[in-house]
Amino acid sequence: MSDTAEKVKKIVVEHLGVEEAKVTAEASFIDDLGADSLDTVELVMAFEEAFGVEIPDDAAEKITTVKDAIDYIEAQKAA
Amino acid sequence: MFGLQGKVALVTGATGGIGAEIARALHRQGAKVALSGTREAVLAELAAELGEGALVAPADLSDPAAPQALVERVESELGRLDILVNNAGFTRDGLAMRMSDKDWADVLEVDLSAPFRLARAAMRGMMKRRAGRIISIASIVGTTGNPGQANYAAAKAGLVGMSKSLAQELASRGITVNVVAPGFIRTPMTDALNEQQKTRLMERIPLGRMGEAADIAAAVAYLASDEAGWVTGATLHVNGGMAMS
C-alpha cells in the first residue's frame, strides 16, 4: 500500500471513529462508514491539510470512497 | 457558574458601547478577548483597561477578505477561538423611496455578510475541538421592522435565519449558534432625545427604562458559557418587554 493510502486511511479512521478493517478502498464514506455530509466536508479539509493540496468543491463532490480520495490526492501530487 | 476560564473570544465592533461592554463581561468571566473594530486607538484604550488577556485586532469588515484574516490572527496569537461574537454593525437610515442601492448593500455587507464570513472562518477550529459558540447581536427592529431602516432590519432579521441554519449544521459538533436581540439601549444618541420623545418611548417599554449595554453583555456571557450548552438556534430578546416573541 502506498504512503498516501496509509495516510488517507489513518485520517478516515481518526475522523469517523471506525475500525481500520472497515476502511477498504471501495468503502463509501457515507454508505459504508456512517459519515454524514458534514463529516465528508471535514474529511476533505483534513486531506487538504495533511497533504498540502487544494481540493475544489466540484472535485470534493466526486470523492465518495476511500479510493476516490487516494486517487485524487496522488494525481494532485504527481501533477 | 458561567465561567469562561481558558476560553478565547472575539468581539467585533468592540469600539462601540455594547461591544465594549460585551468584551468586559467575557473578560471578567475569565476569557481572553480579541477586540476588533476600525478605530485602533479606541481598541487599545479598552485593551489597556482590561489588562492581561486582551488583544487589539483591528479590521475593516467591509473588506470581504478581512473576516478570514481576523480569525486566523486570533487563532495564531491567542491559540484558538472558542467564542465568536458578531457585534459589529452600522446603520444608514432612509425611507425606502430614497434609499440608494449602495446604502442597502453597504449595510447588508457589514451587518450580515461579514458575520457569515466570520462564522465560516471560525467554525473550522470549533469543529475540530467539537465545541464553540457563535453569538450574533441582532436588533428588535429585525423582528418588528422600523420605518427608515429597511436595510438594517433586513440584515438583522437575516442574522436570525442564518443562525438557525448554522445551528442545525453545527449542532452535531457541539457548536451552538444563537442571537441576542437588543431593544432600545441608552446611548449618546438616545440621550439626545427630548423629554416628550423619551416619554413616548417609555410608554412602549413595560419595564419602564432604557436598556444598558450591560443588559446585553450579560445575555451574551450566558450564551457563551458551558451552562448554555443546550440552547441553540435561539433568539434571546433583551428589550424590557417592548416586543415579545
PDB file of C-alpha atoms in Angstrom:
ATOM      1  CA  MET A   1       0.000   0.000   0.000  1.00  0.00           C
ATOM      2  CA  SER A   2       1.290   3.465  -0.881  1.00  0.00           C
ATOM      3  CA  ASP A   3       2.133   6.078   1.733  1.00  0.00           C
ATOM      4  CA  THR A   4      -0.804   8.134   0.535  1.00  0.00           C
ATOM      5  CA  ALA A   5      -3.210   5.239   1.018  1.00  0.00           C
ATOM      6  CA  GLU A   6      -1.875   4.594   4.525  1.00  0.00           C
ATOM      7  CA  LYS A   7      -2.238   8.235   5.476  1.00  0.00           C
ATOM      8  CA  VAL A   8      -5.721   8.558   3.979  1.00  0.00           C
ATOM      9  CA  LYS A   9      -6.927   5.502   5.866  1.00  0.00           C
ATOM     10  CA  LYS A  10      -5.449   6.780   9.108  1.00  0.00           C
ATOM     11  CA  ILE A  11      -7.282  10.110   8.678  1.00  0.00           C
ATOM     12  CA  VAL A  12     -10.556   8.319   7.927  1.00  0.00           C
ATOM     13  CA  VAL A  13     -10.185   6.067  10.973  1.00  0.00           C
ATOM     14  CA  GLU A  14      -9.464   9.042  13.216  1.00  0.00           C
ATOM     15  CA  HIS A  15     -12.217  11.277  11.867  1.00  0.00           C
ATOM     16  CA  LEU A  16     -15.028   8.789  11.634  1.00  0.00           C
ATOM     17  CA  GLY A  17     -14.022   6.645  14.590  1.00  0.00           C
ATOM     18  CA  VAL A  18     -14.399   3.432  12.583  1.00  0.00           C
ATOM     19  CA  GLU A  19     -12.377   0.195  12.727  1.00  0.00           C
ATOM     20  CA  GLU A  20      -9.428   0.121  10.401  1.00  0.00           C
ATOM     21  CA  ALA A  21     -10.571  -3.152   8.839  1.00  0.00           C
ATOM     22  CA  LYS A  22     -13.719  -1.447   7.557  1.00  0.00           C
ATOM     23  CA  VAL A  23     -11.745   1.203   5.711  1.00  0.00           C
ATOM     24  CA  THR A  24     -11.267  -0.696   2.463  1.00  0.00           C
ATOM     25  CA  ALA A  25     -10.513   1.015  -0.838  1.00  0.00           C
ATOM     26  CA  GLU A  26     -14.092   0.553  -2.030  1.00  0.00           C
ATOM     27  CA  ALA A  27     -15.707   1.725   1.195  1.00  0.00           C
ATOM     28  CA  SER A  28     -18.077   4.650   0.721  1.00  0.00           C
ATOM     29  CA  PHE A  29     -17.745   7.312   3.395  1.00  0.00           C
ATOM     30  CA  ILE A  30     -21.476   7.799   3.705  1.00  0.00           C
ATOM     31  CA  ASP A  31     -22.935   4.375   2.855  1.00  0.00           C
ATOM     32  CA  ASP A  32     -20.335   2.126   4.491  1.00  0.00           C
ATOM     33  CA  LEU A  33     -18.571   4.217   7.097  1.00  0.00           C
ATOM     34  CA  GLY A  34     -21.511   6.141   8.543  1.00  0.00           C
ATOM     35  CA  ALA A  35     -20.329   9.623   7.625  1.00  0.00           C
ATOM     36  CA  ASP A  36     -22.814  12.484   7.398  1.00  0.00           C
ATOM     37  CA  SER A  37     -22.480  15.386   4.966  1.00  0.00           C
ATOM     38  CA  LEU A  38     -20.540  17.462   7.466  1.00  0.00           C
ATOM     39  CA  ASP A  39     -18.123  14.570   8.027  1.00  0.00           C
ATOM     40  CA  THR A  40     -17.326  14.487   4.329  1.00  0.00           C
ATOM     41  CA  VAL A  41     -16.550  18.213   4.368  1.00  0.00           C
ATOM     42  CA  GLU A  42     -14.317  17.691   7.393  1.00  0.00           C
ATOM     43  CA  LEU A  43     -12.552  14.774   5.727  1.00  0.00           C
ATOM     44  CA  VAL A  44     -11.793  16.836   2.648  1.00  0.00           C
ATOM     45  CA  MET A  45     -10.469  19.629   4.880  1.00  0.00           C
ATOM     46  CA  ALA A  46      -8.306  17.110   6.718  1.00  0.00           C
ATOM     47  CA  PHE A  47      -6.933  15.718   3.443  1.00  0.00           C
ATOM     48  CA  GLU A  48      -6.140  19.226   2.264  1.00  0.00           C
ATOM     49  CA  GLU A  49      -4.197  19.923   5.425  1.00  0.00           C
ATOM     50  CA  ALA A  50      -2.415  16.603   5.638  1.00  0.00           C
ATOM     51  CA  PHE A  51      -1.287  16.533   2.004  1.00  0.00           C
ATOM     52  CA  GLY A  52      -0.965  20.249   1.298  1.00  0.00           C
ATOM     53  CA  VAL A  53      -3.311  20.013  -1.680  1.00  0.00           C
ATOM     54  CA  GLU A  54      -6.328  22.082  -2.691  1.00  0.00           C
ATOM     55  CA  ILE A  55      -9.497  20.112  -3.309  1.00  0.00           C
ATOM     56  CA  PRO A  56     -12.062  22.366  -5.013  1.00  0.00           C
ATOM     57  CA  ASP A  57     -15.761  21.807  -4.320  1.00  0.00           C
ATOM     58  CA  ASP A  58     -16.552  20.161  -7.652  1.00  0.00           C
ATOM     59  CA  ALA A  59     -13.748  17.639  -7.103  1.00  0.00           C
ATOM     60  CA  ALA A  60     -14.718  17.104  -3.472  1.00  0.00           C
ATOM     61  CA  GLU A  61     -18.241  16.152  -4.544  1.00  0.00           C
ATOM     62  CA  LYS A  62     -16.858  13.261  -6.549  1.00  0.00           C
ATOM     63  CA  ILE A  63     -14.771  11.872  -3.705  1.00  0.00           C
ATOM     64  CA  THR A  64     -17.194   9.395  -2.199  1.00  0.00           C
ATOM     65  CA  THR A  65     -14.963   6.407  -1.450  1.00  0.00           C
ATOM     66  CA  VAL A  66     -11.577   5.861   0.149  1.00  0.00           C
ATOM     67  CA  LYS A  67     -10.141   5.006  -3.261  1.00  0.00           C
ATOM     68  CA  ASP A  68     -11.515   8.221  -4.773  1.00  0.00           C
ATOM     69  CA  ALA A  69      -9.627  10.194  -2.149  1.00  0.00           C
ATOM     70  CA  ILE A  70      -6.369   8.296  -2.634  1.00  0.00           C
ATOM     71  CA  ASP A  71      -6.545   8.602  -6.422  1.00  0.00           C
ATOM     72  CA  TYR A  72      -7.316  12.296  -6.333  1.00  0.00           C
ATOM     73  CA  ILE A  73      -4.510  13.107  -3.921  1.00  0.00           C
ATOM     74  CA  GLU A  74      -1.959  11.009  -5.811  1.00  0.00           C
ATOM     75  CA  ALA A  75      -2.918  12.680  -9.088  1.00  0.00           C
ATOM     76  CA  GLN A  76      -2.505  16.088  -7.470  1.00  0.00           C
ATOM     77  CA  LYS A  77       0.866  15.187  -6.016  1.00  0.00           C
ATOM     78  CA  ALA A  78       2.062  13.825  -9.361  1.00  0.00           C
ATOM     79  CA  ALA A  79       0.955  16.961 -11.204  1.00  0.00           C
TER      80      ALA A  79
ATOM     81  CA  MET B   1     -21.486  29.366  37.076  1.00  0.00           C
ATOM     82  CA  PHE B   2     -20.896  30.880  33.650  1.00  0.00           C
ATOM     83  CA  GLY B   3     -17.109  30.865  33.972  1.00  0.00           C
ATOM     84  CA  LEU B   4     -15.098  31.227  30.766  1.00  0.00           C
ATOM     85  CA  GLN B   5     -11.630  30.395  32.062  1.00  0.00           C
ATOM     86  CA  GLY B   6      -9.339  29.096  29.338  1.00  0.00           C
ATOM     87  CA  LYS B   7     -11.646  30.299  26.555  1.00  0.00           C
ATOM     88  CA  VAL B   8     -10.794  32.740  23.793  1.00  0.00           C
ATOM     89  CA  ALA B   9     -13.413  35.160  22.477  1.00  0.00           C
ATOM     90  CA  LEU B  10     -13.508  37.544  19.521  1.00  0.00           C
ATOM     91  CA  VAL B  11     -15.784  40.555  19.774  1.00  0.00           C
ATOM     92  CA  THR B  12     -16.310  42.639  16.642  1.00  0.00           C
ATOM     93  CA  GLY B  13     -17.395  46.237  16.980  1.00  0.00           C
ATOM     94  CA  ALA B  14     -15.647  46.414  20.347  1.00  0.00           C
ATOM     95  CA  THR B  15     -15.244  50.163  19.870  1.00  0.00           C
ATOM     96  CA  GLY B  16     -18.962  50.683  20.406  1.00  0.00           C
ATOM     97  CA  GLY B  17     -20.772  50.903  23.735  1.00  0.00           C
ATOM     98  CA  ILE B  18     -22.401  47.469  23.552  1.00  0.00           C
ATOM     99  CA  GLY B  19     -19.335  45.763  22.059  1.00  0.00           C
ATOM    100  CA  ALA B  20     -17.007  47.145  24.721  1.00  0.00           C
ATOM    101  CA  GLU B  21     -19.360  46.018  27.467  1.00  0.00           C
ATOM    102  CA  ILE B  22     -19.592  42.524  25.946  1.00  0.00           C
ATOM    103  CA  ALA B  23     -15.782  42.374  25.882  1.00  0.00           C
ATOM    104  CA  ARG B  24     -15.612  43.452  29.525  1.00  0.00           C
ATOM    105  CA  ALA B  25     -18.175  40.848  30.566  1.00  0.00           C
ATOM    106  CA  LEU B  26     -16.458  37.960  28.774  1.00  0.00           C
ATOM    107  CA  HIS B  27     -13.085  39.063  30.130  1.00  0.00           C
ATOM    108  CA  ARG B  28     -14.499  39.297  33.654  1.00  0.00           C
ATOM    109  CA  GLN B  29     -15.720  35.685  33.322  1.00  0.00           C
ATOM    110  CA  GLY B  30     -12.149  34.642  32.572  1.00  0.00           C
ATOM    111  CA  ALA B  31     -11.918  34.603  28.770  1.00  0.00           C
ATOM    112  CA  LYS B  32      -9.101  36.072  26.748  1.00  0.00           C
ATOM    113  CA  VAL B  33     -10.701  38.580  24.419  1.00  0.00           C
ATOM    114  CA  ALA B  34      -9.695  39.788  20.974  1.00  0.00           C
ATOM    115  CA  LEU B  35     -11.065  43.265  20.397  1.00  0.00           C
ATOM    116  CA  SER B  36     -11.928  44.157  16.836  1.00  0.00           C
ATOM    117  CA  GLY B  37     -13.169  47.355  15.255  1.00  0.00           C
ATOM    118  CA  THR B  38     -11.983  50.008  12.869  1.00  0.00           C
ATOM    119  CA  ARG B  39     -10.652  52.551  15.383  1.00  0.00           C
ATOM    120  CA  GLU B  40      -7.427  51.104  16.718  1.00  0.00           C
ATOM    121  CA  ALA B  41      -6.825  53.800  19.342  1.00  0.00           C
ATOM    122  CA  VAL B  42     -10.213  53.105  20.966  1.00  0.00           C
ATOM    123  CA  LEU B  43      -9.480  49.370  20.987  1.00  0.00           C
ATOM    124  CA  ALA B  44      -6.070  49.999  22.562  1.00  0.00           C
ATOM    125  CA  GLU B  45      -7.701  52.033  25.309  1.00  0.00           C
ATOM    126  CA  LEU B  46     -10.124  49.210  26.081  1.00  0.00           C
ATOM    127  CA  ALA B  47      -7.302  46.643  25.994  1.00  0.00           C
ATOM    128  CA  ALA B  48      -5.341  48.741  28.492  1.00  0.00           C
ATOM    129  CA  GLU B  49      -8.393  48.885  30.757  1.00  0.00           C
ATOM    130  CA  LEU B  50      -8.852  45.093  30.611  1.00  0.00           C
ATOM    131  CA  GLY B  51      -5.151  44.389  31.156  1.00  0.00           C
ATOM    132  CA  GLU B  52      -3.867  40.884  30.603  1.00  0.00           C
ATOM    133  CA  GLY B  53      -5.671  38.657  28.124  1.00  0.00           C
ATOM    134  CA  ALA B  54      -6.790  41.325  25.669  1.00  0.00           C
ATOM    135  CA  LEU B  55      -5.676  41.516  22.052  1.00  0.00           C
ATOM    136  CA  VAL B  56      -6.138  44.543  19.827  1.00  0.00           C
ATOM    137  CA  ALA B  57      -7.181  43.197  16.415  1.00  0.00           C
ATOM    138  CA  PRO B  58      -8.426  45.991  14.152  1.00  0.00           C
ATOM    139  CA  ALA B  59     -10.301  45.014  10.995  1.00  0.00           C
ATOM    140  CA  ASP B  60     -12.429  46.656   8.342  1.00  0.00           C
ATOM    141  CA  LEU B  61     -15.294  44.227   7.867  1.00  0.00           C
ATOM    142  CA  SER B  62     -16.449  45.913   4.659  1.00  0.00           C
ATOM    143  CA  ASP B  63     -13.452  44.129   3.105  1.00  0.00           C
ATOM    144  CA  PRO B  64     -14.587  40.581   2.196  1.00  0.00           C
ATOM    145  CA  ALA B  65     -11.128  39.186   2.968  1.00  0.00           C
ATOM    146  CA  ALA B  66     -10.970  40.698   6.452  1.00  0.00           C
ATOM    147  CA  PRO B  67     -13.014  38.107   8.381  1.00  0.00           C
ATOM    148  CA  GLN B  68     -10.797  35.145   7.444  1.00  0.00           C
ATOM    149  CA  ALA B  69      -7.643  37.126   8.212  1.00  0.00           C
ATOM    150  CA  LEU B  70      -9.067  38.297  11.527  1.00  0.00           C
ATOM    151  CA  VAL B  71      -9.951  34.792  12.686  1.00  0.00           C
ATOM    152  CA  GLU B  72      -6.545  33.497  11.623  1.00  0.00           C
ATOM    153  CA  ARG B  73      -4.830  36.250  13.561  1.00  0.00           C
ATOM    154  CA  VAL B  74      -6.796  35.499  16.735  1.00  0.00           C
ATOM    155  CA  GLU B  75      -6.084  31.782  16.422  1.00  0.00           C
ATOM    156  CA  SER B  76      -2.376  32.347  15.891  1.00  0.00           C
ATOM    157  CA  GLU B  77      -1.933  34.938  18.657  1.00  0.00           C
ATOM    158  CA  LEU B  78      -4.312  33.561  21.275  1.00  0.00           C
ATOM    159  CA  GLY B  79      -4.069  29.904  20.294  1.00  0.00           C
ATOM    160  CA  ARG B  80      -7.729  29.212  19.455  1.00  0.00           C
ATOM    161  CA  LEU B  81     -11.150  30.775  19.051  1.00  0.00           C
ATOM    162  CA  ASP B  82     -13.965  29.412  21.189  1.00  0.00           C
ATOM    163  CA  ILE B  83     -16.480  32.252  21.190  1.00  0.00           C
ATOM    164  CA  LEU B  84     -17.313  34.465  18.222  1.00  0.00           C
ATOM    165  CA  VAL B  85     -19.440  37.499  18.976  1.00  0.00           C
ATOM    166  CA  ASN B  86     -20.734  39.177  15.814  1.00  0.00           C
ATOM    167  CA  ASN B  87     -21.490  42.568  17.234  1.00  0.00           C
ATOM    168  CA  ALA B  88     -20.209  44.974  14.588  1.00  0.00           C
ATOM    169  CA  GLY B  89     -22.863  46.762  12.627  1.00  0.00           C
ATOM    170  CA  PHE B  90     -23.878  50.173  11.443  1.00  0.00           C
ATOM    171  CA  THR B  91     -26.914  51.956  10.131  1.00  0.00           C
ATOM    172  CA  ARG B  92     -27.550  54.113   7.110  1.00  0.00           C
ATOM    173  CA  ASP B  93     -31.152  55.079   7.554  1.00  0.00           C
ATOM    174  CA  GLY B  94     -33.510  56.433   4.964  1.00  0.00           C
ATOM    175  CA  LEU B  95     -37.008  55.818   3.692  1.00  0.00           C
ATOM    176  CA  ALA B  96     -37.057  53.133   1.026  1.00  0.00           C
ATOM    177  CA  MET B  97     -38.224  55.648  -1.594  1.00  0.00           C
ATOM    178  CA  ARG B  98     -34.911  57.392  -1.210  1.00  0.00           C
ATOM    179  CA  MET B  99     -32.610  54.533  -0.212  1.00  0.00           C
ATOM    180  CA  SER B 100     -29.806  54.017  -2.740  1.00  0.00           C
ATOM    181  CA  ASP B 101     -28.534  50.606  -3.795  1.00  0.00           C
ATOM    182  CA  LYS B 102     -25.267  51.490  -2.101  1.00  0.00           C
ATOM    183  CA  ASP B 103     -26.908  52.267   1.251  1.00  0.00           C
ATOM    184  CA  TRP B 104     -28.751  48.982   1.038  1.00  0.00           C
ATOM    185  CA  ALA B 105     -25.699  46.946   0.008  1.00  0.00           C
ATOM    186  CA  ASP B 106     -23.215  48.549   2.411  1.00  0.00           C
ATOM    187  CA  VAL B 107     -25.377  47.787   5.425  1.00  0.00           C
ATOM    188  CA  LEU B 108     -26.045  44.213   4.283  1.00  0.00           C
ATOM    189  CA  GLU B 109     -22.335  43.708   3.665  1.00  0.00           C
ATOM    190  CA  VAL B 110     -21.127  44.675   7.128  1.00  0.00           C
ATOM    191  CA  ASP B 111     -24.173  43.687   9.185  1.00  0.00           C
ATOM    192  CA  LEU B 112     -24.954  40.332   7.568  1.00  0.00           C
ATOM    193  CA  SER B 113     -22.278  39.140   5.127  1.00  0.00           C
ATOM    194  CA  ALA B 114     -19.345  39.837   7.453  1.00  0.00           C
ATOM    195  CA  PRO B 115     -20.930  37.858  10.313  1.00  0.00           C
ATOM    196  CA  PHE B 116     -21.440  34.948   7.911  1.00  0.00           C
ATOM    197  CA  ARG B 117     -17.816  35.093   6.775  1.00  0.00           C
ATOM    198  CA  LEU B 118     -16.595  35.317  10.365  1.00  0.00           C
ATOM    199  CA  ALA B 119     -18.715  32.337  11.356  1.00  0.00           C
ATOM    200  CA  ARG B 120     -17.456  30.337   8.386  1.00  0.00           C
ATOM    201  CA  ALA B 121     -13.856  31.102   9.288  1.00  0.00           C
ATOM    202  CA  ALA B 122     -14.364  30.386  12.983  1.00  0.00           C
ATOM    203  CA  MET B 123     -16.267  27.104  12.627  1.00  0.00           C
ATOM    204  CA  ARG B 124     -13.274  25.226  11.242  1.00  0.00           C
ATOM    205  CA  GLY B 125     -11.355  25.261  14.523  1.00  0.00           C
ATOM    206  CA  MET B 126     -14.542  24.843  16.532  1.00  0.00           C
ATOM    207  CA  MET B 127     -15.495  21.727  14.579  1.00  0.00           C
ATOM    208  CA  LYS B 128     -12.121  20.188  15.291  1.00  0.00           C
ATOM    209  CA  ARG B 129     -12.475  20.850  19.011  1.00  0.00           C
ATOM    210  CA  ARG B 130     -16.113  19.719  18.975  1.00  0.00           C
ATOM    211  CA  ALA B 131     -17.103  22.880  20.821  1.00  0.00           C
ATOM    212  CA  GLY B 132     -17.804  26.505  20.113  1.00  0.00           C
ATOM    213  CA  ARG B 133     -20.131  29.449  20.488  1.00  0.00           C
ATOM    214  CA  ILE B 134     -21.287  31.752  17.715  1.00  0.00           C
ATOM    215  CA  ILE B 135     -23.363  34.645  19.016  1.00  0.00           C
ATOM    216  CA  SER B 136     -24.706  37.408  16.809  1.00  0.00           C
ATOM    217  CA  ILE B 137     -26.118  40.693  18.010  1.00  0.00           C
ATOM    218  CA  ALA B 138     -29.272  41.471  16.055  1.00  0.00           C
ATOM    219  CA  SER B 139     -31.897  44.044  16.975  1.00  0.00           C
ATOM    220  CA  ILE B 140     -35.514  44.387  17.951  1.00  0.00           C
ATOM    221  CA  VAL B 141     -36.078  46.049  14.576  1.00  0.00           C
ATOM    222  CA  GLY B 142     -35.230  42.758  12.865  1.00  0.00           C
ATOM    223  CA  THR B 143     -38.424  41.434  14.442  1.00  0.00           C
ATOM    224  CA  THR B 144     -40.668  44.497  14.434  1.00  0.00           C
ATOM    225  CA  GLY B 145     -39.360  46.431  11.434  1.00  0.00           C
ATOM    226  CA  ASN B 146     -38.765  50.158  11.608  1.00  0.00           C
ATOM    227  CA  PRO B 147     -39.532  52.886   9.095  1.00  0.00           C
ATOM    228  CA  GLY B 148     -36.305  54.195   7.587  1.00  0.00           C
ATOM    229  CA  GLN B 149     -34.370  51.048   8.419  1.00  0.00           C
ATOM    230  CA  ALA B 150     -35.306  48.563   5.684  1.00  0.00           C
ATOM    231  CA  ASN B 151     -31.633  47.724   5.131  1.00  0.00           C
ATOM    232  CA  TYR B 152     -30.715  47.418   8.806  1.00  0.00           C
ATOM    233  CA  ALA B 153     -33.872  45.482   9.718  1.00  0.00           C
ATOM    234  CA  ALA B 154     -33.317  43.085   6.790  1.00  0.00           C
ATOM    235  CA  ALA B 155     -29.726  42.455   7.876  1.00  0.00           C
ATOM    236  CA  LYS B 156     -30.718  41.882  11.498  1.00  0.00           C
ATOM    237  CA  ALA B 157     -33.573  39.534  10.569  1.00  0.00           C
ATOM    238  CA  GLY B 158     -31.098  37.821   8.258  1.00  0.00           C
ATOM    239  CA  LEU B 159     -28.813  37.077  11.188  1.00  0.00           C
ATOM    240  CA  VAL B 160     -31.652  35.155  12.817  1.00  0.00           C
ATOM    241  CA  GLY B 161     -32.247  32.936   9.769  1.00  0.00           C
ATOM    242  CA  MET B 162     -28.534  32.450   9.254  1.00  0.00           C
ATOM    243  CA  SER B 163     -28.005  31.485  12.878  1.00  0.00           C
ATOM    244  CA  LYS B 164     -30.845  28.947  12.854  1.00  0.00           C
ATOM    245  CA  SER B 165     -29.348  27.314   9.758  1.00  0.00           C
ATOM    246  CA  LEU B 166     -25.825  27.231  11.180  1.00  0.00           C
ATOM    247  CA  ALA B 167     -27.210  25.923  14.462  1.00  0.00           C
ATOM    248  CA  GLN B 168     -28.607  22.908  12.622  1.00  0.00           C
ATOM    249  CA  GLU B 169     -25.451  22.376  10.581  1.00  0.00           C
ATOM    250  CA  LEU B 170     -23.120  22.536  13.562  1.00  0.00           C
ATOM    251  CA  ALA B 171     -25.119  21.007  16.390  1.00  0.00           C
ATOM    252  CA  SER B 172     -23.556  17.575  15.943  1.00  0.00           C
ATOM    253  CA  ARG B 173     -20.153  19.182  16.552  1.00  0.00           C
ATOM    254  CA  GLY B 174     -21.035  20.739  19.876  1.00  0.00           C
ATOM    255  CA  ILE B 175     -21.216  24.257  18.448  1.00  0.00           C
ATOM    256  CA  THR B 176     -24.155  26.427  19.425  1.00  0.00           C
ATOM    257  CA  VAL B 177     -25.312  29.385  17.348  1.00  0.00           C
ATOM    258  CA  ASN B 178     -27.565  31.986  18.894  1.00  0.00           C
ATOM    259  CA  VAL B 179     -28.745  35.561  18.603  1.00  0.00           C
ATOM    260  CA  VAL B 180     -29.207  38.333  21.137  1.00  0.00           C
ATOM    261  CA  ALA B 181     -31.691  40.959  20.004  1.00  0.00           C
ATOM    262  CA  PRO B 182     -31.373  44.213  21.954  1.00  0.00           C
ATOM    263  CA  GLY B 183     -34.167  46.730  22.259  1.00  0.00           C
ATOM    264  CA  PHE B 184     -33.550  50.436  22.880  1.00  0.00           C
ATOM    265  CA  ILE B 185     -30.222  50.823  24.629  1.00  0.00           C
ATOM    266  CA  ARG B 186     -29.131  54.060  26.294  1.00  0.00           C
ATOM    267  CA  THR B 187     -26.515  55.673  24.089  1.00  0.00           C
ATOM    268  CA  PRO B 188     -25.427  59.228  23.330  1.00  0.00           C
ATOM    269  CA  MET B 189     -27.975  59.104  20.513  1.00  0.00           C
ATOM    270  CA  THR B 190     -30.929  58.224  22.730  1.00  0.00           C
ATOM    271  CA  ASP B 191     -29.686  60.673  25.401  1.00  0.00           C
ATOM    272  CA  ALA B 192     -30.239  63.416  22.832  1.00  0.00           C
ATOM    273  CA  LEU B 193     -33.985  62.710  22.602  1.00  0.00           C
ATOM    274  CA  ASN B 194     -36.223  65.366  24.143  1.00  0.00           C
ATOM    275  CA  GLU B 195     -38.488  64.691  27.135  1.00  0.00           C
ATOM    276  CA  GLN B 196     -41.577  64.180  25.013  1.00  0.00           C
ATOM    277  CA  GLN B 197     -39.801  61.645  22.797  1.00  0.00           C
ATOM    278  CA  LYS B 198     -38.466  59.832  25.836  1.00  0.00           C
ATOM    279  CA  THR B 199     -41.890  59.677  27.474  1.00  0.00           C
ATOM    280  CA  ARG B 200     -43.396  58.240  24.323  1.00  0.00           C
ATOM    281  CA  LEU B 201     -40.648  55.624  24.103  1.00  0.00           C
ATOM    282  CA  MET B 202     -41.046  54.655  27.774  1.00  0.00           C
ATOM    283  CA  GLU B 203     -44.748  54.025  27.243  1.00  0.00           C
ATOM    284  CA  ARG B 204     -43.769  51.206  24.915  1.00  0.00           C
ATOM    285  CA  ILE B 205     -41.306  49.572  27.340  1.00  0.00           C
ATOM    286  CA  PRO B 206     -43.137  47.640  30.074  1.00  0.00           C
ATOM    287  CA  LEU B 207     -40.043  47.563  32.303  1.00  0.00           C
ATOM    288  CA  GLY B 208     -40.007  51.343  32.209  1.00  0.00           C
ATOM    289  CA  ARG B 209     -36.403  52.137  31.370  1.00  0.00           C
ATOM    290  CA  MET B 210     -33.924  52.142  28.526  1.00  0.00           C
ATOM    291  CA  GLY B 211     -31.617  49.174  28.332  1.00  0.00           C
ATOM    292  CA  GLU B 212     -27.973  49.417  29.345  1.00  0.00           C
ATOM    293  CA  ALA B 213     -25.093  47.867  27.423  1.00  0.00           C
ATOM    294  CA  ALA B 214     -24.556  45.643  30.469  1.00  0.00           C
ATOM    295  CA  ASP B 215     -28.029  44.125  29.952  1.00  0.00           C
ATOM    296  CA  ILE B 216     -26.897  42.886  26.549  1.00  0.00           C
ATOM    297  CA  ALA B 217     -23.444  41.826  27.745  1.00  0.00           C
ATOM    298  CA  ALA B 218     -24.983  39.624  30.440  1.00  0.00           C
ATOM    299  CA  ALA B 219     -27.090  37.792  27.861  1.00  0.00           C
ATOM    300  CA  VAL B 220     -24.016  37.210  25.697  1.00  0.00           C
ATOM    301  CA  ALA B 221     -21.979  35.973  28.655  1.00  0.00           C
ATOM    302  CA  TYR B 222     -24.714  33.461  29.435  1.00  0.00           C
ATOM    303  CA  LEU B 223     -24.937  32.148  25.866  1.00  0.00           C
ATOM    304  CA  ALA B 224     -21.126  31.911  25.737  1.00  0.00           C
ATOM    305  CA  SER B 225     -20.965  29.752  28.844  1.00  0.00           C
ATOM    306  CA  ASP B 226     -20.875  25.965  29.113  1.00  0.00           C
ATOM    307  CA  GLU B 227     -24.131  26.185  31.058  1.00  0.00           C
ATOM    308  CA  ALA B 228     -25.939  27.373  27.898  1.00  0.00           C
ATOM    309  CA  GLY B 229     -24.891  24.203  26.076  1.00  0.00           C
ATOM    310  CA  TRP B 230     -28.468  23.116  25.381  1.00  0.00           C
ATOM    311  CA  VAL B 231     -29.506  26.419  23.836  1.00  0.00           C
ATOM    312  CA  THR B 232     -29.065  26.717  20.092  1.00  0.00           C
ATOM    313  CA  GLY B 233     -30.836  28.439  17.223  1.00  0.00           C
ATOM    314  CA  ALA B 234     -32.434  30.743  19.764  1.00  0.00           C
ATOM    315  CA  THR B 235     -33.005  34.478  19.733  1.00  0.00           C
ATOM    316  CA  LEU B 236     -32.790  35.990  23.183  1.00  0.00           C
ATOM    317  CA  HIS B 237     -34.791  39.221  23.222  1.00  0.00           C
ATOM    318  CA  VAL B 238     -33.416  41.739  25.689  1.00  0.00           C
ATOM    319  CA  ASN B 239     -35.714  44.710  25.312  1.00  0.00           C
ATOM    320  CA  GLY B 240     -37.542  45.479  28.545  1.00  0.00           C
ATOM    321  CA  GLY B 241     -40.610  43.729  27.190  1.00  0.00           C
ATOM    322  CA  MET B 242     -41.030  46.111  24.262  1.00  0.00           C
ATOM    323  CA  ALA B 243     -41.590  43.245  21.828  1.00  0.00           C
ATOM    324  CA  MET B 244     -42.354  39.735  22.936  1.00  0.00           C
ATOM    325  CA  SER B 245     -41.915  36.858  20.550  1.00  0.00           C
TER     326      SER B 245
END
